[in-house]
Amino acid sequence: MPTTRITVDEYEQMIESGILTEKDRVVLIRGEIVPKMAIGTPHSACVKRLNDLLGSKKADRFLLGVQDPIRLPDSEPEPDLTLLRRRDDYYLSGHPRPEDVFLLIEVADSSLEDDRDIMRPLYAESGIEDYWIVNLRDQCLEVYRQPQPDGSYLETHILRRGQRVEVTTLPGLSFAVKDWF
């Protein structure tokens, strides 16, 4: 049976009209409405830790999004954390788009393969400049930069405890990798 794809506008209309609600626990990925992954305790704890860490560093340089939607050409994922350009309306007029994203972070344990195989190409195609996966399985930080239209990133780094990482789109904002786990 063929799959019917919907646009981001149609998806947002379904939310606004009440056809889809928070109880549905779904997102739009490449025109398909798909269920959200369940969030386990290690994942949830890591998001809280990073929310605290990133929130303490923002100093009016960025807005911090936590599991909030971003609008891509054919998708509306809800990444675990985003560092966004500041806007006076706090994105009341519409979800952030790729040009609004300084850094996008996914925390991965059971979702690791999806974050690499589905989300990484989606984010690269959309032009997300700095995409990080907090890999809870291997206790490392996967950093992807220089997105390409073919869904790849030219620059890839695997960082471990003892190393530091800087947000390239926010010069001077850096972190010790050990603080992410």
XYZ file of C-alpha atoms in Angstrom:
181
model
C 0.000 0.000 0.000
C 1.481 3.387 -0.953
C 2.351 5.847 1.786
C 0.650 9.244 1.764
C 3.094 12.015 2.536
C 2.021 15.294 4.061
C 3.629 18.707 4.120
C 4.863 20.530 7.195
C 2.000 23.022 6.722
C -0.566 20.177 6.692
C 1.043 18.648 9.787
C 0.919 21.967 11.649
C -2.737 22.417 10.601
C -3.507 18.979 12.064
C -1.982 20.134 15.366
C -3.746 23.517 15.344
C -7.118 21.922 14.614
C -6.717 19.310 17.369
C -6.477 16.277 15.072
C -3.060 15.626 16.583
C -2.385 16.401 20.247
C 0.521 15.917 22.667
C -1.088 12.616 23.651
C -0.390 11.282 20.151
C 3.414 11.399 20.730
C 4.308 11.704 17.055
C 6.592 13.808 14.838
C 6.789 14.469 11.113
C 9.854 12.954 9.419
C 10.246 13.197 5.645
C 6.519 13.716 5.170
C 5.460 10.778 7.343
C 3.899 10.951 10.791
C 5.963 8.601 12.951
C 5.833 7.726 16.655
C 8.332 9.335 19.007
C 10.826 7.061 20.681
C 10.234 6.270 24.339
C 12.629 8.088 26.654
C 14.450 6.020 29.260
C 15.912 7.185 32.555
C 19.546 7.660 31.371
C 18.336 9.684 28.371
C 16.039 11.829 30.492
C 18.739 12.449 33.108
C 21.233 13.471 30.425
C 18.782 15.965 28.881
C 18.244 17.492 32.335
C 22.005 17.687 32.942
C 22.604 19.358 29.560
C 19.674 21.723 30.058
C 21.306 22.840 33.303
C 24.794 23.072 31.763
C 23.732 24.911 28.604
C 21.326 27.157 30.471
C 24.153 28.349 32.717
C 26.216 29.327 29.643
C 23.639 31.188 27.564
C 24.205 34.745 28.902
C 21.753 36.182 26.352
C 23.741 34.730 23.431
C 21.114 32.144 22.505
C 17.756 30.649 23.414
C 17.744 27.070 24.659
C 15.109 24.732 23.238
C 14.413 21.443 25.033
C 12.549 18.817 22.990
C 10.891 21.601 20.977
C 10.018 21.351 17.275
C 12.124 22.792 14.498
C 10.742 23.285 11.002
C 12.637 21.624 8.153
C 11.534 21.417 4.493
C 9.657 18.098 4.869
C 9.931 17.373 8.588
C 9.230 18.742 12.036
C 11.427 16.800 14.472
C 11.718 17.584 18.178
C 15.445 17.342 18.949
C 16.510 16.937 22.540
C 18.257 20.335 22.724
C 18.793 23.284 20.415
C 20.753 26.488 20.781
C 18.775 29.060 18.813
C 19.178 32.628 17.615
C 17.465 35.003 20.009
C 14.190 36.438 18.772
C 12.025 38.966 20.560
C 8.896 36.837 20.019
C 10.585 33.616 21.285
C 9.408 31.950 18.045
C 5.729 32.644 18.688
C 5.365 33.440 14.976
C 6.702 30.025 13.926
C 9.043 27.208 14.862
C 12.770 27.752 14.364
C 14.183 26.900 10.944
C 17.701 25.661 10.116
C 19.110 29.184 9.824
C 17.971 29.829 13.418
C 19.887 26.847 14.841
C 23.398 27.378 16.226
C 23.615 23.820 17.572
C 21.303 20.802 17.526
C 21.831 17.969 20.023
C 20.314 14.500 20.184
C 20.871 12.307 23.234
C 21.110 8.690 22.116
C 20.969 5.334 23.772
C 18.264 3.152 22.191
C 17.859 5.786 19.429
C 21.537 5.802 18.385
C 21.034 4.157 14.985
C 18.070 6.420 14.152
C 20.015 9.515 15.202
C 22.867 8.493 12.900
C 21.018 6.910 9.975
C 17.801 8.954 9.798
C 18.321 12.224 11.643
C 21.929 12.973 10.658
C 21.200 12.955 6.892
C 17.978 14.902 7.473
C 19.808 17.572 9.464
C 22.683 17.749 6.957
C 20.316 18.107 3.964
C 18.523 20.883 5.855
C 21.782 22.759 6.493
C 22.096 22.307 10.272
C 25.679 23.545 10.747
C 26.540 21.880 14.051
C 24.906 18.530 14.964
C 26.020 16.609 18.049
C 25.005 13.163 19.270
C 25.535 12.503 22.972
C 26.234 8.780 22.637
C 25.296 7.281 26.005
C 26.183 3.744 24.906
C 29.829 4.501 24.180
C 30.141 7.534 26.499
C 31.336 9.792 23.708
C 30.238 12.923 21.898
C 29.816 12.642 18.137
C 30.256 16.023 16.453
C 29.134 16.607 12.857
C 29.896 19.822 10.954
C 29.881 21.240 7.424
C 26.577 19.823 6.149
C 26.278 18.796 2.515
C 23.149 18.681 0.319
C 23.647 14.910 -0.153
C 22.936 14.331 3.563
C 26.508 13.967 4.760
C 28.751 16.061 6.963
C 32.320 16.763 5.807
C 33.670 17.037 9.341
C 33.187 14.306 11.961
C 34.787 14.092 15.399
C 34.396 11.511 18.162
C 35.269 13.169 21.474
C 35.773 11.549 24.873
C 36.306 12.583 28.466
C 39.402 14.754 28.820
C 38.642 16.628 25.599
C 36.870 19.941 24.986
C 34.432 20.948 22.294
C 33.474 24.386 20.987
C 30.251 25.430 19.309
C 31.621 26.719 15.996
C 28.657 29.007 15.376
C 29.070 30.599 18.832
C 32.813 31.297 19.142
C 34.125 31.114 22.675
C 31.362 28.768 23.860
C 33.129 25.550 24.799
C 32.561 22.588 27.087
C 34.497 19.781 28.725
C 33.161 16.529 27.261
C 33.241 14.887 30.709
C 30.462 17.255 31.826
C 28.075 15.780 29.244
C 27.883 12.329 30.891
